[in-house]
Amino acid sequence: MFSGSETAFISDLQQALPHLEEDRQVRLERWGTGTGFTHDFRSLSNYFRNASFRRDIPSVKLSPLKTGGIVLAHMQRSIGLLSLTFVAISGILGSGWLFAPLMAAQAAGPSSLIAWMIGGFAMLLLAATFAEIAAILPVAGGIGRVPHFSHGSVVSMTMGWTAWVGYNTTATIEVEAVLRYSKSLAPWLYGSDGLLSPAGLAVACVLLAVFTVLNAFGVRFFARLNTALTWVKILVPAGLAAVILTSEFRYANFSEYGGFAPEGLKGILSAISTGGVIFALIGFRHVIDMAGEARNPKVNVPLALVISLVVCLLIYGGLQLAFLGALDQSQLKQGWAALSFPGELGPMAALATAVGALWIVSILDSSARISSFASALVSVGSNARLGLAMAQNGLFPKFMETLSARGVPLFALLINFVVSALFFFILPFNEVLALNTSSIVLSFVVGPVAVLAFRQLMADAPRAFVLPAAPVTGCLAFVVASLIIYWSGWDTMLHLGVCLVIGFLLMIYRNSRGGFDSLDWREAAWLAPYLAGLVLISWLGSFGGGAGYLPVGPDIAVVSALAVAVYILAVRLRLRQDKFDLYMAEEKADERMEYGDGA
């Protein structure tokens, strides 16, 4: 009746059953048919993760399982170094390179070059912390899953939730970017108010559905398609920067029209958070979420993170320099803040036209759609893995863990499609952009904390990449991430606060039946003062609608002091070793189910 692996599995159950309470006895005789066996195995595997079951049975080995003729879907570790690097590059070189040079210049003028340096340094710091973590703990949906092993359920649910909200806004932003660059071909996509028309909203939802379907074909298909598209995304912006730099460059732009930093330090900091710099660079996160499907993740994940950020920083720096130098006097006579390109062409295509490089404009037009298309494709795929991680954490329903025959979290894809589509209707584009940056960066703060926690919890684990001077580097990364969140402004913090409240209520609801004792509240004690402090300082500050009581300069010192104090507390509040070992044992059991015998 049963295969050898099923017999071994049932033997494990028979050894475990005497330890269970009578009202939770499992009737093995129900498992005599193929589909029923599959259904009940999934129900029981969820039961294995239940806290009360873990108290009854400290250790249960799960044998590899295949049903009669029906193979449970496995995730596929099939993404190599090139594909993994291109996943990150595709996320970074999305619509950001089309608009970020203009937005950064409007906020900071020529000093936007400094904004890119600071933003790049910040992202490299954060990426370095995750590079060490992903090398020792390569899990699908890493942004939402890693905190579970360092600080437990509440922290992982909070960080995963904010990242999930941010990821869904990314898909919305990139789809709208595709439509904006298609406006010249289909003007009916937008109304007279500049917003998507009803027909445009319908097309946007259809595009989201297309990205969902493409991701459903599996990670190999996704990786191959993205790699092909990313070659275009690298060559076109790099070529554009070279063409503009060699065609026209006005050195006077860097000293006249208000000087090098017309808005001072505040302008530079605003360019980082709301001027498109961080929005462009946070695309590296997709590597962390795809780490569970990477070949040789201990080596390939750190390499992909570093290579992608360095390559993209060079491209963005070249584009910003070319943009600043190519502007003529008529465009700057009203100052940098008033700089605009009101025509159908985007800012980069308009500059290419102005310097006489007409041959590249048509290429830019097509490349703009390809860039945004590929970034939306990556974002949808990455967010599905995050949805899977959130189901594993317990915040989302267990059915979102279900994998298709191609190893894709299909239900997570579908739920994300609905949520991303809703953002077209509930928030204007600029607010979606600000919410995207602040929510994703908030989820990043766990990286610097977790890297030190794992130095204690996984002290003997071999590390392909070791973060140098980790206590200092990690603390600096935490401070920088906190500043970026603060610089996004009070208005954005309000939206982020609403999202956090919704996530907290969902967590309470999801755990109302099973009780709250196992939610690792002690390990999450640093979150309340951290979030409350950021909200208060944002209201006192002068960014994004703040009251202006705290001027630029002193506010940096206040945020930094808060971040350092919370960082020290958060590192000390890591999981206890026995709880960490328990969570890792569960993860190993899940890996055998998700990846098969080769896990």
mmCIF file of C-alpha atoms in Angstrom, residues 236-484:
data_model
loop_
_atom_site.group_PDB
_atom_site.id
_atom_site.type_symbol
_atom_site.label_atom_id
_atom_site.label_comp_id
_atom_site.label_asym_id
_atom_site.label_seq_id
_atom_site.Cartn_x
_atom_site.Cartn_y
_atom_site.Cartn_z
ATOM 1 C CA VAL A 236 21.102 51.345 -23.120
ATOM 2 C CA PRO A 237 21.558 53.587 -20.025
ATOM 3 C CA ALA A 238 25.327 53.094 -20.086
ATOM 4 C CA GLY A 239 25.378 53.983 -23.781
ATOM 5 C CA LEU A 240 23.102 56.977 -23.213
ATOM 6 C CA ALA A 241 25.391 58.381 -20.507
ATOM 7 C CA ALA A 242 28.387 58.019 -22.810
ATOM 8 C CA VAL A 243 26.574 59.680 -25.743
ATOM 9 C CA ILE A 244 25.417 62.713 -23.730
ATOM 10 C CA LEU A 245 28.766 63.160 -21.954
ATOM 11 C CA THR A 246 30.642 63.196 -25.249
ATOM 12 C CA SER A 247 28.078 65.404 -27.038
ATOM 13 C CA GLU A 248 27.508 68.301 -24.663
ATOM 14 C CA PHE A 249 28.839 69.200 -21.229
ATOM 15 C CA ARG A 250 28.427 72.627 -19.619
ATOM 16 C CA TYR A 251 30.743 73.080 -16.644
ATOM 17 C CA ALA A 252 28.938 76.306 -15.683
ATOM 18 C CA ASN A 253 25.928 74.274 -14.570
ATOM 19 C CA PHE A 254 27.893 73.158 -11.510
ATOM 20 C CA SER A 255 28.633 76.661 -10.201
ATOM 21 C CA GLU A 256 25.862 78.952 -11.458
ATOM 22 C CA TYR A 257 22.078 78.842 -10.868
ATOM 23 C CA GLY A 258 22.404 78.703 -7.088
ATOM 24 C CA GLY A 259 25.798 77.064 -6.866
ATOM 25 C CA PHE A 260 26.784 73.445 -6.392
ATOM 26 C CA ALA A 261 24.315 72.832 -3.527
ATOM 27 C CA PRO A 262 21.419 75.282 -4.014
ATOM 28 C CA GLU A 263 19.288 73.651 -1.300
ATOM 29 C CA GLY A 264 22.155 72.869 1.041
ATOM 30 C CA LEU A 265 22.320 69.728 3.156
ATOM 31 C CA LYS A 266 18.541 69.360 3.299
ATOM 32 C CA GLY A 267 18.391 69.133 -0.497
ATOM 33 C CA ILE A 268 21.000 66.366 -0.574
ATOM 34 C CA LEU A 269 19.192 64.378 2.111
ATOM 35 C CA SER A 270 15.817 64.861 0.414
ATOM 36 C CA ALA A 271 17.290 63.624 -2.869
ATOM 37 C CA ILE A 272 18.412 60.452 -1.120
ATOM 38 C CA SER A 273 15.052 59.551 0.406
ATOM 39 C CA THR A 274 12.382 61.070 -1.850
ATOM 40 C CA GLY A 275 14.417 62.104 -4.901
ATOM 41 C CA GLY A 276 14.581 58.605 -6.328
ATOM 42 C CA VAL A 277 18.093 57.612 -5.172
ATOM 43 C CA ILE A 278 17.090 54.973 -2.623
ATOM 44 C CA PHE A 279 14.093 53.887 -4.686
ATOM 45 C CA ALA A 280 16.484 53.099 -7.525
ATOM 46 C CA LEU A 281 19.108 51.291 -5.444
ATOM 47 C CA ILE A 282 16.944 49.111 -3.170
ATOM 48 C CA GLY A 283 16.369 46.735 -6.064
ATOM 49 C CA PHE A 284 19.304 44.653 -4.777
ATOM 50 C CA ARG A 285 16.869 43.152 -2.249
ATOM 51 C CA HIS A 286 15.529 40.681 -4.805
ATOM 52 C CA VAL A 287 18.725 38.634 -4.498
ATOM 53 C CA ILE A 288 18.006 38.111 -0.798
ATOM 54 C CA ASP A 289 14.474 36.925 -1.510
ATOM 55 C CA MET A 290 15.612 34.609 -4.303
ATOM 56 C CA ALA A 291 18.458 33.122 -2.230
ATOM 57 C CA GLY A 292 16.366 30.036 -1.519
ATOM 58 C CA GLU A 293 16.410 29.200 -5.238
ATOM 59 C CA ALA A 294 20.066 30.013 -5.958
ATOM 60 C CA ARG A 295 22.741 27.483 -6.806
ATOM 61 C CA ASN A 296 25.654 27.553 -4.351
ATOM 62 C CA PRO A 297 24.033 30.415 -2.403
ATOM 63 C CA LYS A 298 26.878 30.709 0.119
ATOM 64 C CA VAL A 299 29.105 32.119 -2.634
ATOM 65 C CA ASN A 300 26.733 33.376 -5.314
ATOM 66 C CA VAL A 301 24.473 35.507 -3.105
ATOM 67 C CA PRO A 302 27.236 37.758 -1.662
ATOM 68 C CA LEU A 303 28.879 38.091 -5.076
ATOM 69 C CA ALA A 304 25.599 38.971 -6.789
ATOM 70 C CA LEU A 305 24.825 41.643 -4.181
ATOM 71 C CA VAL A 306 28.178 43.390 -4.469
ATOM 72 C CA ILE A 307 28.556 43.114 -8.265
ATOM 73 C CA SER A 308 25.048 44.390 -8.984
ATOM 74 C CA LEU A 309 25.349 47.422 -6.707
ATOM 75 C CA VAL A 310 28.780 48.444 -8.002
ATOM 76 C CA VAL A 311 27.744 48.116 -11.660
ATOM 77 C CA CYS A 312 24.524 50.053 -11.148
ATOM 78 C CA LEU A 313 26.171 52.795 -9.083
ATOM 79 C CA LEU A 314 28.592 53.424 -11.940
ATOM 80 C CA ILE A 315 25.715 53.621 -14.417
ATOM 81 C CA TYR A 316 23.604 55.906 -12.229
ATOM 82 C CA GLY A 317 26.578 58.144 -11.468
ATOM 83 C CA GLY A 318 27.312 58.481 -15.173
ATOM 84 C CA LEU A 319 23.672 59.253 -15.976
ATOM 85 C CA GLN A 320 23.424 61.905 -13.251
ATOM 86 C CA LEU A 321 26.676 63.570 -14.345
ATOM 87 C CA ALA A 322 25.570 63.556 -17.982
ATOM 88 C CA PHE A 323 22.145 64.941 -17.069
ATOM 89 C CA LEU A 324 23.576 67.817 -15.019
ATOM 90 C CA GLY A 325 26.110 68.783 -17.669
ATOM 91 C CA ALA A 326 23.763 68.641 -20.656
ATOM 92 C CA LEU A 327 21.118 71.100 -19.401
ATOM 93 C CA ASP A 328 21.138 74.503 -21.117
ATOM 94 C CA GLN A 329 20.535 77.967 -19.674
ATOM 95 C CA SER A 330 16.878 78.171 -20.696
ATOM 96 C CA GLN A 331 16.052 75.056 -18.704
ATOM 97 C CA LEU A 332 17.728 76.355 -15.538
ATOM 98 C CA LYS A 333 16.706 80.028 -15.539
ATOM 99 C CA GLN A 334 13.979 79.361 -12.932
ATOM 100 C CA GLY A 335 16.317 77.309 -10.757
ATOM 101 C CA TRP A 336 16.846 73.608 -10.198
ATOM 102 C CA ALA A 337 13.618 73.075 -8.254
ATOM 103 C CA ALA A 338 11.554 74.303 -11.236
ATOM 104 C CA LEU A 339 13.330 72.040 -13.734
ATOM 105 C CA SER A 340 10.810 70.086 -15.799
ATOM 106 C CA PHE A 341 10.271 68.328 -19.120
ATOM 107 C CA PRO A 342 6.573 68.831 -19.895
ATOM 108 C CA GLY A 343 6.548 67.087 -23.272
ATOM 109 C CA GLU A 344 5.766 63.472 -24.032
ATOM 110 C CA LEU A 345 9.440 62.538 -23.923
ATOM 111 C CA GLY A 346 10.960 61.631 -20.597
ATOM 112 C CA PRO A 347 13.854 63.707 -19.223
ATOM 113 C CA MET A 348 16.616 61.468 -20.568
ATOM 114 C CA ALA A 349 15.110 61.199 -24.048
ATOM 115 C CA ALA A 350 14.514 64.960 -24.095
ATOM 116 C CA LEU A 351 18.177 65.591 -23.289
ATOM 117 C CA ALA A 352 19.306 63.159 -25.974
ATOM 118 C CA THR A 353 17.179 65.117 -28.450
ATOM 119 C CA ALA A 354 18.575 68.439 -27.214
ATOM 120 C CA VAL A 355 22.186 67.374 -27.777
ATOM 121 C CA GLY A 356 21.362 66.080 -31.259
ATOM 122 C CA ALA A 357 21.547 62.346 -30.539
ATOM 123 C CA LEU A 358 18.231 61.695 -32.284
ATOM 124 C CA TRP A 359 19.233 58.184 -33.285
ATOM 125 C CA ILE A 360 19.152 57.009 -29.677
ATOM 126 C CA VAL A 361 15.718 58.444 -28.831
ATOM 127 C CA SER A 362 13.747 55.621 -30.440
ATOM 128 C CA ILE A 363 15.995 53.102 -28.696
ATOM 129 C CA LEU A 364 15.362 54.900 -25.409
ATOM 130 C CA ASP A 365 11.625 54.809 -25.958
ATOM 131 C CA SER A 366 11.624 51.029 -26.344
ATOM 132 C CA SER A 367 14.218 50.492 -23.631
ATOM 133 C CA ALA A 368 12.152 52.509 -21.150
ATOM 134 C CA ARG A 369 9.295 50.062 -21.490
ATOM 135 C CA ILE A 370 11.631 47.063 -21.355
ATOM 136 C CA SER A 371 13.345 48.357 -18.197
ATOM 137 C CA SER A 372 10.107 48.887 -16.335
ATOM 138 C CA PHE A 373 8.639 45.649 -17.698
ATOM 139 C CA ALA A 374 11.609 43.607 -16.464
ATOM 140 C CA SER A 375 11.643 45.315 -13.059
ATOM 141 C CA ALA A 376 7.948 44.643 -12.570
ATOM 142 C CA LEU A 377 8.561 41.021 -13.570
ATOM 143 C CA VAL A 378 11.308 40.681 -10.934
ATOM 144 C CA SER A 379 9.287 42.475 -8.277
ATOM 145 C CA VAL A 380 6.247 40.247 -8.742
ATOM 146 C CA GLY A 381 8.399 37.113 -8.564
ATOM 147 C CA SER A 382 10.352 38.285 -5.536
ATOM 148 C CA ASN A 383 7.233 39.315 -3.644
ATOM 149 C CA ALA A 384 5.714 35.884 -4.149
ATOM 150 C CA ARG A 385 8.655 34.427 -2.197
ATOM 151 C CA LEU A 386 8.068 37.021 0.502
ATOM 152 C CA GLY A 387 4.402 36.007 0.662
ATOM 153 C CA LEU A 388 5.565 32.408 1.090
ATOM 154 C CA ALA A 389 7.878 33.490 3.929
ATOM 155 C CA MET A 390 5.065 35.382 5.638
ATOM 156 C CA ALA A 391 2.890 32.273 5.528
ATOM 157 C CA GLN A 392 5.744 30.302 7.082
ATOM 158 C CA ASN A 393 6.027 32.977 9.787
ATOM 159 C CA GLY A 394 2.321 32.574 10.555
ATOM 160 C CA LEU A 395 1.062 36.023 9.511
ATOM 161 C CA PHE A 396 -0.492 34.868 6.245
ATOM 162 C CA PRO A 397 -2.741 31.802 5.783
ATOM 163 C CA LYS A 398 -1.009 28.467 5.324
ATOM 164 C CA PHE A 399 -2.476 27.963 1.850
ATOM 165 C CA MET A 400 -0.046 30.636 0.610
ATOM 166 C CA GLU A 401 2.775 28.128 1.212
ATOM 167 C CA THR A 402 1.378 25.868 -1.503
ATOM 168 C CA LEU A 403 3.739 25.376 -4.433
ATOM 169 C CA SER A 404 2.643 24.698 -7.985
ATOM 170 C CA ALA A 405 4.007 21.805 -10.021
ATOM 171 C CA ARG A 406 6.784 24.194 -11.164
ATOM 172 C CA GLY A 407 7.774 25.011 -7.585
ATOM 173 C CA VAL A 408 6.159 28.472 -7.601
ATOM 174 C CA PRO A 409 4.120 29.867 -4.650
ATOM 175 C CA LEU A 410 1.079 30.344 -6.853
ATOM 176 C CA PHE A 411 -1.432 31.488 -4.231
ATOM 177 C CA ALA A 412 1.050 34.101 -3.001
ATOM 178 C CA LEU A 413 1.358 35.364 -6.585
ATOM 179 C CA LEU A 414 -2.409 35.718 -6.882
ATOM 180 C CA ILE A 415 -2.874 37.516 -3.548
ATOM 181 C CA ASN A 416 -0.049 39.923 -4.416
ATOM 182 C CA PHE A 417 -1.666 40.646 -7.776
ATOM 183 C CA VAL A 418 -4.858 41.807 -6.052
ATOM 184 C CA VAL A 419 -3.013 44.004 -3.522
ATOM 185 C CA SER A 420 -0.727 45.606 -6.135
ATOM 186 C CA ALA A 421 -3.748 46.408 -8.298
ATOM 187 C CA LEU A 422 -5.460 48.127 -5.348
ATOM 188 C CA PHE A 423 -2.627 50.658 -5.062
ATOM 189 C CA PHE A 424 -3.614 52.055 -8.471
ATOM 190 C CA PHE A 425 -6.931 53.111 -6.953
ATOM 191 C CA ILE A 426 -6.124 54.212 -3.379
ATOM 192 C CA LEU A 427 -2.947 56.367 -3.557
ATOM 193 C CA PRO A 428 -1.474 58.866 -6.055
ATOM 194 C CA PHE A 429 1.799 57.942 -7.735
ATOM 195 C CA ASN A 430 4.095 60.206 -5.674
ATOM 196 C CA GLU A 431 2.728 58.870 -2.374
ATOM 197 C CA VAL A 432 3.104 55.278 -3.559
ATOM 198 C CA LEU A 433 6.745 56.081 -4.394
ATOM 199 C CA ALA A 434 7.450 57.546 -0.941
ATOM 200 C CA LEU A 435 5.706 54.650 0.829
ATOM 201 C CA ASN A 436 7.753 52.204 -1.230
ATOM 202 C CA THR A 437 11.080 53.634 -0.075
ATOM 203 C CA SER A 438 10.267 54.006 3.615
ATOM 204 C CA SER A 439 8.563 50.632 4.049
ATOM 205 C CA ILE A 440 11.284 48.614 2.328
ATOM 206 C CA VAL A 441 14.124 50.433 4.092
ATOM 207 C CA LEU A 442 12.369 49.825 7.436
ATOM 208 C CA SER A 443 12.431 46.098 6.704
ATOM 209 C CA PHE A 444 16.174 46.385 5.985
ATOM 210 C CA VAL A 445 17.053 47.504 9.528
ATOM 211 C CA VAL A 446 16.900 43.904 10.692
ATOM 212 C CA GLY A 447 19.984 43.015 8.602
ATOM 213 C CA PRO A 448 22.548 44.896 10.730
ATOM 214 C CA VAL A 449 20.915 43.540 13.900
ATOM 215 C CA ALA A 450 20.644 39.955 12.675
ATOM 216 C CA VAL A 451 24.247 39.737 11.469
ATOM 217 C CA LEU A 452 25.514 40.206 15.039
ATOM 218 C CA ALA A 453 22.820 37.941 16.453
ATOM 219 C CA PHE A 454 23.916 35.126 14.142
ATOM 220 C CA ARG A 455 27.545 35.644 15.153
ATOM 221 C CA GLN A 456 26.375 34.264 18.527
ATOM 222 C CA LEU A 457 23.636 31.868 17.432
ATOM 223 C CA MET A 458 25.553 30.362 14.470
ATOM 224 C CA ALA A 459 29.106 30.935 15.624
ATOM 225 C CA ASP A 460 30.485 27.784 13.975
ATOM 226 C CA ALA A 461 28.738 28.174 10.611
ATOM 227 C CA PRO A 462 31.221 28.583 7.719
ATOM 228 C CA ARG A 463 30.917 32.035 6.165
ATOM 229 C CA ALA A 464 31.856 32.684 2.539
ATOM 230 C CA PHE A 465 31.632 36.399 3.290
ATOM 231 C CA VAL A 466 32.433 38.001 6.657
ATOM 232 C CA LEU A 467 31.310 41.559 7.381
ATOM 233 C CA PRO A 468 34.429 43.465 8.490
ATOM 234 C CA ALA A 469 34.280 45.151 11.918
ATOM 235 C CA ALA A 470 30.727 43.872 12.252
ATOM 236 C CA PRO A 471 29.754 45.663 15.510
ATOM 237 C CA VAL A 472 30.757 49.055 14.100
ATOM 238 C CA THR A 473 29.727 48.423 10.493
ATOM 239 C CA GLY A 474 26.387 46.954 11.529
ATOM 240 C CA CYS A 475 25.656 49.876 13.843
ATOM 241 C CA LEU A 476 26.537 52.363 11.101
ATOM 242 C CA ALA A 477 24.248 50.553 8.654
ATOM 243 C CA PHE A 478 21.410 50.651 11.205
ATOM 244 C CA VAL A 479 21.924 54.391 11.743
ATOM 245 C CA VAL A 480 21.984 55.104 8.000
ATOM 246 C CA ALA A 481 18.807 53.082 7.398
ATOM 247 C CA SER A 482 17.077 54.950 10.236
ATOM 248 C CA LEU A 483 18.085 58.299 8.737
ATOM 249 C CA ILE A 484 16.725 57.326 5.319
#
